[in-house]
């Protein structure tokens, strides 16, 4: 078990586009395990590889239904709309209102590099959008309606 340091807003690594994972290697395996350990340690519900300084298309999510590891994830379908507070481990202590689709379908490779589909509504749909944005160097703060505030949130990626 290893906890990695979470990069925070202002670190250029958070604004870069991540590269796809070509093959499962011991290093990638270790990285995903460390990302899960780090997410749980920080009481997060999601973490993307660039948040620990690695520019690879890997996301981990656990909204309370067990861990998901998504490699090279892509959104294939969205519908509906939800507006709620969102937070990010890379923007500690802050949150802000963001509108996201209420339903999101994602395809991604699993730890065996086999393609899987995942469907999420509500919080999980929000987590998919938020975490996948990180892989393209986007932070939720770009999408906030109104102002960032210091308070509780519906989606604490965190
Ligand atoms: Zn985030």
Tab-separated table of N, CA and C and ligand atoms in Angstrom:
chain	number	residue	atom	x	y	z
A	1	UNK	N	0.845	-1.199	0.000
A	1	UNK	CA	0.000	0.000	0.000
A	1	UNK	C	0.874	1.240	0.000
A	2	UNK	N	0.558	2.117	-0.917
A	2	UNK	CA	1.326	3.363	-0.976
A	2	UNK	C	0.384	4.517	-1.282
A	3	UNK	N	0.531	5.548	-0.480
A	3	UNK	CA	-0.262	6.752	-0.691
A	3	UNK	C	0.576	7.718	-1.523
A	4	UNK	N	0.020	8.182	-2.618
A	4	UNK	CA	0.765	9.139	-3.455
A	4	UNK	C	0.324	10.568	-3.144
A	5	UNK	N	1.196	11.486	-3.453
A	5	UNK	CA	0.913	12.901	-3.206
A	5	UNK	C	-0.075	13.421	-4.244
A	6	UNK	N	-1.105	14.100	-3.782
A	6	UNK	CA	-2.097	14.648	-4.700
A	6	UNK	C	-1.671	16.034	-5.169
A	7	UNK	N	-1.625	16.189	-6.482
A	7	UNK	CA	-1.270	17.475	-7.077
A	7	UNK	C	-2.467	18.421	-6.960
A	8	UNK	N	-2.180	19.681	-6.713
A	8	UNK	CA	-3.263	20.642	-6.543
A	8	UNK	C	-3.243	21.697	-7.647
A	9	UNK	N	-4.392	22.391	-7.758
A	9	UNK	CA	-4.604	23.383	-8.796
A	9	UNK	C	-3.395	24.316	-8.883
A	10	UNK	N	-2.971	24.578	-10.123
A	10	UNK	CA	-1.773	25.382	-10.334
A	10	UNK	C	-0.612	24.505	-10.794
A	11	UNK	N	-0.689	23.211	-10.474
A	11	UNK	CA	0.332	22.269	-10.962
A	11	UNK	C	0.037	21.990	-12.438
A	12	UNK	N	1.017	22.244	-13.320
A	12	UNK	CA	0.747	22.105	-14.764
A	12	UNK	C	0.326	20.692	-15.177
A	13	UNK	N	0.668	19.684	-14.379
A	13	UNK	CA	0.320	18.311	-14.745
A	13	UNK	C	-1.212	18.143	-14.844
A	14	UNK	N	-1.936	19.010	-14.135
A	14	UNK	CA	-3.400	18.896	-14.129
A	14	UNK	C	-4.060	19.487	-15.373
A	15	UNK	N	-3.265	20.158	-16.207
A	15	UNK	CA	-3.838	20.806	-17.390
A	15	UNK	C	-3.447	20.087	-18.679
A	16	UNK	N	-2.757	18.962	-18.545
A	16	UNK	CA	-2.265	18.251	-19.738
A	16	UNK	C	-3.183	17.100	-20.121
A	17	UNK	N	-3.144	16.785	-21.431
A	17	UNK	CA	-3.927	15.659	-21.933
A	17	UNK	C	-3.152	14.372	-21.662
A	18	UNK	N	-3.841	13.371	-21.146
A	18	UNK	CA	-3.178	12.111	-20.784
A	18	UNK	C	-3.128	11.158	-21.968
A	19	UNK	N	-2.141	10.268	-21.933
A	19	UNK	CA	-1.964	9.287	-23.007
A	19	UNK	C	-2.644	7.964	-22.651
A	20	UNK	N	-3.121	7.261	-23.696
A	20	UNK	CA	-3.750	5.962	-23.432
A	20	UNK	C	-2.746	4.950	-22.875
A	21	UNK	N	-3.276	4.004	-22.123
A	21	UNK	CA	-2.474	2.878	-21.639
A	21	UNK	C	-2.441	1.835	-22.754
A	22	UNK	N	-1.243	1.406	-23.138
A	22	UNK	CA	-1.104	0.447	-24.242
A	22	UNK	C	-1.183	-0.993	-23.760
A	23	UNK	N	-0.606	-1.267	-22.599
A	23	UNK	CA	-0.640	-2.640	-22.084
A	23	UNK	C	-0.557	-2.626	-20.568
A	24	UNK	N	-1.087	-3.686	-19.971
A	24	UNK	CA	-1.027	-3.810	-18.517
A	24	UNK	C	0.383	-4.267	-18.140
A	25	UNK	N	1.004	-3.510	-17.258
A	25	UNK	CA	2.359	-3.839	-16.814
A	25	UNK	C	2.364	-3.821	-15.283
A	26	UNK	N	3.398	-4.376	-14.659
A	26	UNK	CA	3.468	-4.304	-13.191
A	26	UNK	C	3.408	-2.866	-12.678
A	27	UNK	N	3.977	-1.935	-13.437
A	27	UNK	CA	3.933	-0.520	-13.005
A	27	UNK	C	2.525	0.046	-13.028
A	28	UNK	N	1.772	-0.305	-14.078
A	28	UNK	CA	0.392	0.185	-14.172
A	28	UNK	C	-0.457	-0.442	-13.050
A	29	UNK	N	-0.224	-1.731	-12.815
A	29	UNK	CA	-0.931	-2.422	-11.747
A	29	UNK	C	-0.675	-1.745	-10.398
A	30	UNK	N	0.589	-1.431	-10.137
A	30	UNK	CA	0.957	-0.769	-8.891
A	30	UNK	C	0.336	0.627	-8.805
A	31	UNK	N	0.356	1.334	-9.940
A	31	UNK	CA	-0.235	2.674	-9.974
A	31	UNK	C	-1.722	2.632	-9.622
A	32	UNK	N	-2.471	1.697	-10.221
A	32	UNK	CA	-3.917	1.653	-9.953
A	32	UNK	C	-4.163	1.312	-8.490
A	33	UNK	N	-3.351	0.399	-7.931
A	33	UNK	CA	-3.524	0.058	-6.513
A	33	UNK	C	-3.219	1.267	-5.632
A	34	UNK	N	-2.158	1.995	-5.972
A	34	UNK	CA	-1.812	3.202	-5.205
A	34	UNK	C	-2.903	4.265	-5.339
A	35	UNK	N	-3.495	4.369	-6.544
A	35	UNK	CA	-4.567	5.357	-6.735
A	35	UNK	C	-5.768	5.010	-5.854
A	36	UNK	N	-6.110	3.725	-5.782
A	36	UNK	CA	-7.219	3.320	-4.898
A	36	UNK	C	-6.867	3.622	-3.437
A	37	UNK	N	-5.652	3.247	-3.022
A	37	UNK	CA	-5.230	3.508	-1.637
A	37	UNK	C	-5.303	5.002	-1.326
A	38	UNK	N	-4.847	5.809	-2.276
A	38	UNK	CA	-4.812	7.266	-2.076
A	38	UNK	C	-6.230	7.827	-2.000
A	39	UNK	N	-7.100	7.343	-2.904
A	39	UNK	CA	-8.501	7.808	-2.901
A	39	UNK	C	-9.169	7.488	-1.564
A	40	UNK	N	-8.994	6.261	-1.072
A	40	UNK	CA	-9.633	5.885	0.204
A	40	UNK	C	-9.020	6.657	1.368
A	41	UNK	N	-7.699	6.818	1.352
A	41	UNK	CA	-7.026	7.560	2.416
A	41	UNK	C	-7.557	8.991	2.506
A	42	UNK	N	-7.821	9.593	1.335
A	42	UNK	CA	-8.281	10.987	1.293
A	42	UNK	C	-9.797	11.075	1.364
A	43	UNK	N	-10.472	9.952	1.595
A	43	UNK	CA	-11.930	9.896	1.689
A	43	UNK	C	-12.580	10.387	0.409
A	44	UNK	N	-11.953	10.091	-0.715
A	44	UNK	CA	-12.500	10.526	-1.996
A	44	UNK	C	-13.410	9.472	-2.595
A	45	UNK	N	-14.183	9.880	-3.599
A	45	UNK	CA	-14.993	8.912	-4.347
A	45	UNK	C	-14.475	8.734	-5.771
A	46	UNK	N	-13.379	9.447	-6.096
A	46	UNK	CA	-12.799	9.286	-7.421
A	46	UNK	C	-11.413	9.912	-7.466
A	47	UNK	N	-10.586	9.387	-8.369
A	47	UNK	CA	-9.238	9.945	-8.531
A	47	UNK	C	-8.764	9.605	-9.935
A	48	UNK	N	-8.130	10.563	-10.578
A	48	UNK	CA	-7.603	10.355	-11.928
A	48	UNK	C	-6.072	10.401	-11.860
A	49	UNK	N	-5.412	9.632	-12.750
A	49	UNK	CA	-3.955	9.502	-12.688
A	49	UNK	C	-3.199	10.840	-12.681
A	50	UNK	N	-3.616	11.842	-13.476
A	50	UNK	CA	-2.862	13.108	-13.439
A	50	UNK	C	-2.861	13.756	-12.052
A	51	UNK	N	-3.858	13.431	-11.229
A	51	UNK	CA	-3.889	13.991	-9.871
A	51	UNK	C	-2.759	13.456	-8.997
A	52	UNK	N	-2.157	12.329	-9.414
A	52	UNK	CA	-0.955	11.863	-8.709
A	52	UNK	C	0.266	12.012	-9.620
A	53	UNK	N	0.133	12.870	-10.645
A	53	UNK	CA	1.286	13.255	-11.452
A	53	UNK	C	1.606	12.342	-12.617
A	54	UNK	N	0.682	11.432	-12.950
A	54	UNK	CA	0.930	10.476	-14.030
A	54	UNK	C	-0.016	10.773	-15.194
A	55	UNK	N	0.562	11.047	-16.379
A	55	UNK	CA	-0.276	11.445	-17.521
A	55	UNK	C	-0.738	10.234	-18.314
A	56	UNK	N	-1.505	9.388	-17.649
A	56	UNK	CA	-2.079	8.222	-18.300
A	56	UNK	C	-3.574	8.208	-18.077
A	57	UNK	N	-4.295	7.585	-19.045
A	57	UNK	CA	-5.753	7.608	-19.001
A	57	UNK	C	-6.281	6.497	-18.079
A	58	UNK	N	-6.161	6.760	-16.771
A	58	UNK	CA	-6.622	5.818	-15.751
A	58	UNK	C	-7.400	6.598	-14.697
A	59	UNK	N	-8.559	6.027	-14.313
A	59	UNK	CA	-9.416	6.645	-13.320
A	59	UNK	C	-9.850	5.564	-12.334
A	60	UNK	N	-9.908	5.899	-11.061
A	60	UNK	CA	-10.542	5.013	-10.092
A	60	UNK	C	-11.718	5.751	-9.460
A	61	UNK	N	-12.785	5.000	-9.201
A	61	UNK	CA	-14.008	5.574	-8.642
A	61	UNK	C	-14.580	4.582	-7.635
A	62	UNK	N	-15.095	5.109	-6.515
A	62	UNK	CA	-15.909	4.293	-5.622
A	62	UNK	C	-16.929	5.219	-4.970
A	63	UNK	N	-18.167	5.138	-5.450
A	63	UNK	CA	-19.207	5.994	-4.876
A	63	UNK	C	-19.950	5.257	-3.758
A	64	UNK	N	-19.356	4.155	-3.293
A	64	UNK	CA	-19.976	3.405	-2.203
A	64	UNK	C	-20.423	2.014	-2.621
A	65	UNK	N	-20.245	1.719	-3.918
A	65	UNK	CA	-20.658	0.408	-4.437
A	65	UNK	C	-19.465	-0.474	-4.777
A	66	UNK	N	-18.289	-0.134	-4.247
A	66	UNK	CA	-17.081	-0.905	-4.556
A	66	UNK	C	-16.243	-0.202	-5.603
A	67	UNK	N	-14.973	-0.573	-5.669
A	67	UNK	CA	-14.037	0.136	-6.552
A	67	UNK	C	-14.232	-0.174	-8.037
A	68	UNK	N	-14.126	0.858	-8.844
A	68	UNK	CA	-14.085	0.722	-10.305
A	68	UNK	C	-12.740	1.241	-10.773
A	69	UNK	N	-12.071	0.478	-11.629
A	69	UNK	CA	-10.849	0.949	-12.274
A	69	UNK	C	-11.150	1.055	-13.759
A	70	UNK	N	-11.018	2.251	-14.313
A	70	UNK	CA	-11.329	2.496	-15.721
A	70	UNK	C	-10.045	2.892	-16.448
A	71	UNK	N	-9.696	2.092	-17.446
A	71	UNK	CA	-8.504	2.362	-18.243
A	71	UNK	C	-8.948	2.795	-19.636
A	72	UNK	N	-8.397	3.892	-20.106
A	72	UNK	CA	-8.766	4.481	-21.404
A	72	UNK	C	-10.286	4.684	-21.519
A	73	UNK	N	-10.923	5.242	-20.501
A	73	UNK	CA	-12.386	5.368	-20.541
A	73	UNK	C	-12.864	6.408	-21.548
A	74	UNK	N	-14.042	6.126	-22.101
A	74	UNK	CA	-14.691	7.071	-23.023
A	74	UNK	C	-16.171	7.102	-22.713
A	75	UNK	N	-16.756	8.308	-22.755
A	75	UNK	CA	-18.202	8.429	-22.594
A	75	UNK	C	-18.856	8.069	-23.918
A	76	UNK	N	-19.810	7.134	-23.901
A	76	UNK	CA	-20.463	6.737	-25.143
A	76	UNK	C	-21.917	7.202	-25.211
A	77	UNK	N	-22.482	7.571	-24.075
A	77	UNK	CA	-23.880	8.009	-24.094
A	77	UNK	C	-24.152	8.843	-22.846
A	78	UNK	N	-24.942	9.905	-23.024
A	78	UNK	CA	-25.377	10.685	-21.856
A	78	UNK	C	-26.828	11.048	-22.046
A	79	UNK	N	-27.535	11.282	-20.929
A	79	UNK	CA	-28.874	11.854	-21.037
A	79	UNK	C	-29.219	12.568	-19.748
A	80	UNK	N	-30.213	13.429	-19.854
A	80	UNK	CA	-30.702	14.145	-18.690
A	80	UNK	C	-29.727	15.197	-18.199
A	81	UNK	N	-30.017	15.734	-17.034
A	81	UNK	CA	-29.245	16.832	-16.484
A	81	UNK	C	-29.376	16.824	-14.971
A	82	UNK	N	-28.304	17.156	-14.284
A	82	UNK	CA	-28.339	17.343	-12.830
A	82	UNK	C	-27.442	18.524	-12.505
A	83	UNK	N	-27.878	19.306	-11.534
A	83	UNK	CA	-27.062	20.434	-11.082
A	83	UNK	C	-26.809	20.251	-9.595
A	84	UNK	N	-25.544	20.289	-9.204
A	84	UNK	CA	-25.233	20.111	-7.791
A	84	UNK	C	-23.804	20.522	-7.501
A	85	UNK	N	-23.491	20.529	-6.216
A	85	UNK	CA	-22.154	20.928	-5.809
A	85	UNK	C	-21.148	19.828	-6.104
A	86	UNK	N	-19.964	20.245	-6.508
A	86	UNK	CA	-18.904	19.317	-6.850
A	86	UNK	C	-17.620	19.797	-6.191
A	87	UNK	N	-16.787	18.844	-5.791
A	87	UNK	CA	-15.496	19.190	-5.209
A	87	UNK	C	-14.426	18.329	-5.834
A	88	UNK	N	-13.168	18.656	-5.534
A	88	UNK	CA	-12.062	17.951	-6.164
A	88	UNK	C	-10.898	17.877	-5.176
A	89	UNK	N	-10.287	16.695	-5.059
A	89	UNK	CA	-9.136	16.550	-4.159
A	89	UNK	C	-8.001	17.488	-4.554
A	90	UNK	N	-7.986	17.923	-5.820
A	90	UNK	CA	-6.932	18.829	-6.277
A	90	UNK	C	-7.267	20.295	-6.014
A	91	UNK	N	-8.492	20.544	-5.511
A	91	UNK	CA	-8.897	21.913	-5.141
A	91	UNK	C	-9.452	21.801	-3.724
A	92	UNK	N	-8.573	21.571	-2.743
A	92	UNK	CA	-9.022	21.166	-1.417
A	92	UNK	C	-9.905	22.198	-0.733
A	93	UNK	N	-10.961	21.684	-0.085
A	93	UNK	CA	-11.799	22.528	0.765
A	93	UNK	C	-12.806	23.390	0.040
A	94	UNK	N	-12.854	23.292	-1.306
A	94	UNK	CA	-13.750	24.150	-2.065
A	94	UNK	C	-14.788	23.311	-2.788
A	95	UNK	N	-15.880	23.971	-3.160
A	95	UNK	CA	-16.864	23.315	-4.012
A	95	UNK	C	-17.626	24.368	-4.797
A	96	UNK	N	-18.356	23.895	-5.806
A	96	UNK	CA	-19.124	24.823	-6.633
A	96	UNK	C	-20.135	24.057	-7.457
A	97	UNK	N	-21.165	24.774	-7.896
A	97	UNK	CA	-22.266	24.164	-8.644
A	97	UNK	C	-21.860	23.844	-10.076
A	98	UNK	N	-22.102	22.601	-10.469
A	98	UNK	CA	-21.814	22.186	-11.841
A	98	UNK	C	-23.000	21.391	-12.370
A	99	UNK	N	-23.370	21.659	-13.623
A	99	UNK	CA	-24.413	20.882	-14.284
A	99	UNK	C	-23.762	19.781	-15.104
A	100	UNK	N	-24.245	18.575	-14.909
A	100	UNK	CA	-23.723	17.386	-15.604
A	100	UNK	C	-24.906	16.580	-16.115
A	101	UNK	N	-24.670	15.649	-17.039
A	101	UNK	CA	-25.746	14.725	-17.409
A	101	UNK	C	-26.147	13.880	-16.197
A	102	UNK	N	-27.399	13.471	-16.130
A	102	UNK	CA	-27.845	12.642	-15.003
A	102	UNK	C	-27.571	11.168	-15.237
A	103	UNK	N	-27.373	10.806	-16.513
A	103	UNK	CA	-27.068	9.416	-16.862
A	103	UNK	C	-25.874	9.422	-17.802
A	104	UNK	N	-24.913	8.563	-17.516
A	104	UNK	CA	-23.721	8.469	-18.360
A	104	UNK	C	-23.359	7.003	-18.546
A	105	UNK	N	-23.105	6.630	-19.806
A	105	UNK	CA	-22.572	5.296	-20.096
A	105	UNK	C	-21.134	5.460	-20.565
A	106	UNK	N	-20.257	4.643	-19.972
A	106	UNK	CA	-18.828	4.728	-20.256
A	106	UNK	C	-18.346	3.373	-20.750
A	107	UNK	N	-17.450	3.381	-21.736
A	107	UNK	CA	-16.737	2.138	-22.028
A	107	UNK	C	-15.282	2.332	-21.655
A	108	UNK	N	-14.696	1.269	-21.124
A	108	UNK	CA	-13.312	1.351	-20.646
A	108	UNK	C	-12.735	-0.049	-20.602
A	109	UNK	N	-11.407	-0.107	-20.548
A	109	UNK	CA	-10.745	-1.388	-20.334
A	109	UNK	C	-10.667	-1.656	-18.836
A	110	UNK	N	-10.765	-2.943	-18.471
A	110	UNK	CA	-10.586	-3.315	-17.063
A	110	UNK	C	-9.132	-3.733	-16.826
A	111	UNK	N	-8.861	-4.278	-15.645
A	111	UNK	CA	-7.475	-4.632	-15.293
A	111	UNK	C	-6.903	-5.744	-16.176
A	112	UNK	N	-7.801	-6.467	-16.877
A	112	UNK	CA	-7.336	-7.489	-17.831
A	112	UNK	C	-7.250	-6.937	-19.249
A	113	UNK	N	-7.415	-5.606	-19.371
A	113	UNK	CA	-7.400	-4.924	-20.664
A	113	UNK	C	-8.532	-5.424	-21.554
A	114	UNK	N	-9.642	-5.790	-20.922
A	114	UNK	CA	-10.830	-6.194	-21.666
A	114	UNK	C	-11.862	-5.075	-21.577
A	115	UNK	N	-12.563	-4.854	-22.704
A	115	UNK	CA	-13.506	-3.750	-22.747
A	115	UNK	C	-14.776	-4.067	-21.958
A	116	UNK	N	-15.183	-3.098	-21.149
A	116	UNK	CA	-16.401	-3.220	-20.348
A	116	UNK	C	-17.218	-1.955	-20.525
A	117	UNK	N	-18.516	-2.064	-20.246
A	117	UNK	CA	-19.369	-0.874	-20.223
A	117	UNK	C	-19.906	-0.679	-18.817
A	118	UNK	N	-20.001	0.587	-18.438
A	118	UNK	CA	-20.510	0.929	-17.112
A	118	UNK	C	-21.570	2.009	-17.293
A	119	UNK	N	-22.653	1.870	-16.532
A	119	UNK	CA	-23.702	2.875	-16.575
A	119	UNK	C	-23.806	3.517	-15.195
A	120	UNK	N	-23.987	4.813	-15.181
A	120	UNK	CA	-24.140	5.489	-13.900
A	120	UNK	C	-25.221	6.549	-13.960
A	121	UNK	N	-25.913	6.701	-12.829
A	121	UNK	CA	-26.879	7.790	-12.684
A	121	UNK	C	-26.491	8.603	-11.464
A	122	UNK	N	-26.931	9.849	-11.436
A	122	UNK	CA	-26.704	10.692	-10.263
A	122	UNK	C	-25.226	10.844	-9.959
A	123	UNK	N	-24.854	10.485	-8.720
A	123	UNK	CA	-23.475	10.682	-8.261
A	123	UNK	C	-22.461	9.957	-9.148
A	124	UNK	N	-22.778	8.730	-9.556
A	124	UNK	CA	-21.818	7.981	-10.378
A	124	UNK	C	-21.650	8.641	-11.753
A	125	UNK	N	-22.759	9.131	-12.329
A	125	UNK	CA	-22.675	9.841	-13.612
A	125	UNK	C	-21.794	11.079	-13.458
A	126	UNK	N	-21.957	11.770	-12.341
A	126	UNK	CA	-21.146	12.968	-12.067
A	126	UNK	C	-19.677	12.580	-11.923
A	127	UNK	N	-19.424	11.474	-11.230
A	127	UNK	CA	-18.045	11.009	-11.040
A	127	UNK	C	-17.396	10.668	-12.381
A	128	UNK	N	-18.126	9.972	-13.258
A	128	UNK	CA	-17.580	9.649	-14.584
A	128	UNK	C	-17.160	10.935	-15.298
A	129	UNK	N	-18.050	11.920	-15.334
A	129	UNK	CA	-17.757	13.170	-16.063
A	129	UNK	C	-16.561	13.897	-15.457
A	130	UNK	N	-16.583	14.035	-14.137
A	130	UNK	CA	-15.528	14.780	-13.431
A	130	UNK	C	-14.161	14.122	-13.636
A	131	UNK	N	-14.116	12.798	-13.449
A	131	UNK	CA	-12.826	12.098	-13.532
A	131	UNK	C	-12.313	12.042	-14.973
A	132	UNK	N	-13.218	11.819	-15.928
A	132	UNK	CA	-12.771	11.761	-17.327
A	132	UNK	C	-12.272	13.124	-17.799
A	133	UNK	N	-12.885	14.206	-17.300
A	133	UNK	CA	-12.388	15.552	-17.636
A	133	UNK	C	-10.920	15.710	-17.233
A	134	UNK	N	-10.544	15.145	-16.070
A	134	UNK	CA	-9.148	15.242	-15.622
A	134	UNK	C	-8.185	14.693	-16.683
A	135	UNK	N	-8.626	13.648	-17.418
A	135	UNK	CA	-7.735	13.005	-18.395
A	135	UNK	C	-7.478	13.907	-19.600
A	136	UNK	N	-8.330	14.920	-19.768
A	136	UNK	CA	-8.111	15.890	-20.843
A	136	UNK	C	-7.629	17.230	-20.283
A	137	UNK	N	-7.153	17.204	-19.056
A	137	UNK	CA	-6.570	18.407	-18.460
A	137	UNK	C	-7.581	19.441	-18.018
A	138	UNK	N	-8.833	18.979	-17.783
A	138	UNK	CA	-9.882	19.939	-17.404
A	138	UNK	C	-10.272	19.769	-15.944
A	139	UNK	N	-10.391	20.887	-15.256
A	139	UNK	CA	-10.849	20.868	-13.868
A	139	UNK	C	-12.283	21.378	-13.803
A	140	UNK	N	-13.022	20.899	-12.805
A	140	UNK	CA	-14.435	21.296	-12.698
A	140	UNK	C	-14.592	22.784	-12.462
A	141	UNK	N	-13.526	23.414	-11.969
A	141	UNK	CA	-13.623	24.847	-11.667
A	141	UNK	C	-13.927	25.681	-12.921
A	142	UNK	N	-13.586	25.127	-14.111
A	142	UNK	CA	-13.911	25.816	-15.373
A	142	UNK	C	-15.412	25.827	-15.638
A	143	UNK	N	-16.114	24.882	-15.005
A	143	UNK	CA	-17.537	24.680	-15.308
A	143	UNK	C	-18.458	25.242	-14.236
A	144	UNK	N	-17.865	25.751	-13.163
A	144	UNK	CA	-18.684	26.167	-12.026
A	144	UNK	C	-19.586	27.346	-12.392
A	145	UNK	N	-20.855	27.195	-12.002
A	145	UNK	CA	-21.841	28.258	-12.194
A	145	UNK	C	-21.838	29.094	-10.921
A	146	UNK	N	-21.607	30.389	-11.066
A	146	UNK	CA	-21.485	31.224	-9.869
A	146	UNK	C	-20.076	31.119	-9.326
A	147	UNK	N	-19.953	31.096	-7.999
A	147	UNK	CA	-18.623	31.136	-7.404
A	147	UNK	C	-18.301	29.869	-6.645
A	148	UNK	N	-17.016	29.582	-6.588
A	148	UNK	CA	-16.552	28.509	-5.717
A	148	UNK	C	-16.811	28.927	-4.285
A	149	UNK	N	-17.195	27.983	-3.481
A	149	UNK	CA	-17.379	28.319	-2.069
A	149	UNK	C	-16.801	27.239	-1.189
A	150	UNK	N	-16.655	27.574	0.055
A	150	UNK	CA	-16.076	26.687	1.039
A	150	UNK	C	-17.251	26.095	1.808
A	151	UNK	N	-17.576	24.879	1.528
A	151	UNK	CA	-18.721	24.277	2.222
A	151	UNK	C	-18.799	22.790	1.936
A	152	UNK	N	-19.947	22.204	2.219
A	152	UNK	CA	-20.148	20.795	1.898
A	152	UNK	C	-20.638	20.690	0.462
A	153	UNK	N	-20.619	19.495	-0.055
A	153	UNK	CA	-20.943	19.325	-1.466
A	153	UNK	C	-21.616	17.986	-1.659
A	154	UNK	N	-22.325	17.846	-2.768
A	154	UNK	CA	-22.971	16.576	-3.097
A	154	UNK	C	-21.932	15.619	-3.654
A	155	UNK	N	-21.031	16.136	-4.468
A	155	UNK	CA	-19.980	15.305	-5.032
A	155	UNK	C	-18.657	15.803	-4.529
A	156	UNK	N	-18.167	15.112	-3.512
A	156	UNK	CA	-16.853	15.370	-3.004
A	156	UNK	C	-15.991	14.319	-3.635
A	157	UNK	N	-15.204	14.649	-4.597
A	157	UNK	CA	-14.469	13.633	-5.385
A	157	UNK	C	-13.905	12.565	-4.503
A	158	UNK	N	-13.752	12.908	-4.116
A	158	UNK	CA	-13.125	13.776	-3.283
A	158	UNK	C	-14.163	14.083	-2.278
B	1	LIG	ZN1	-11.114	16.163	-9.441
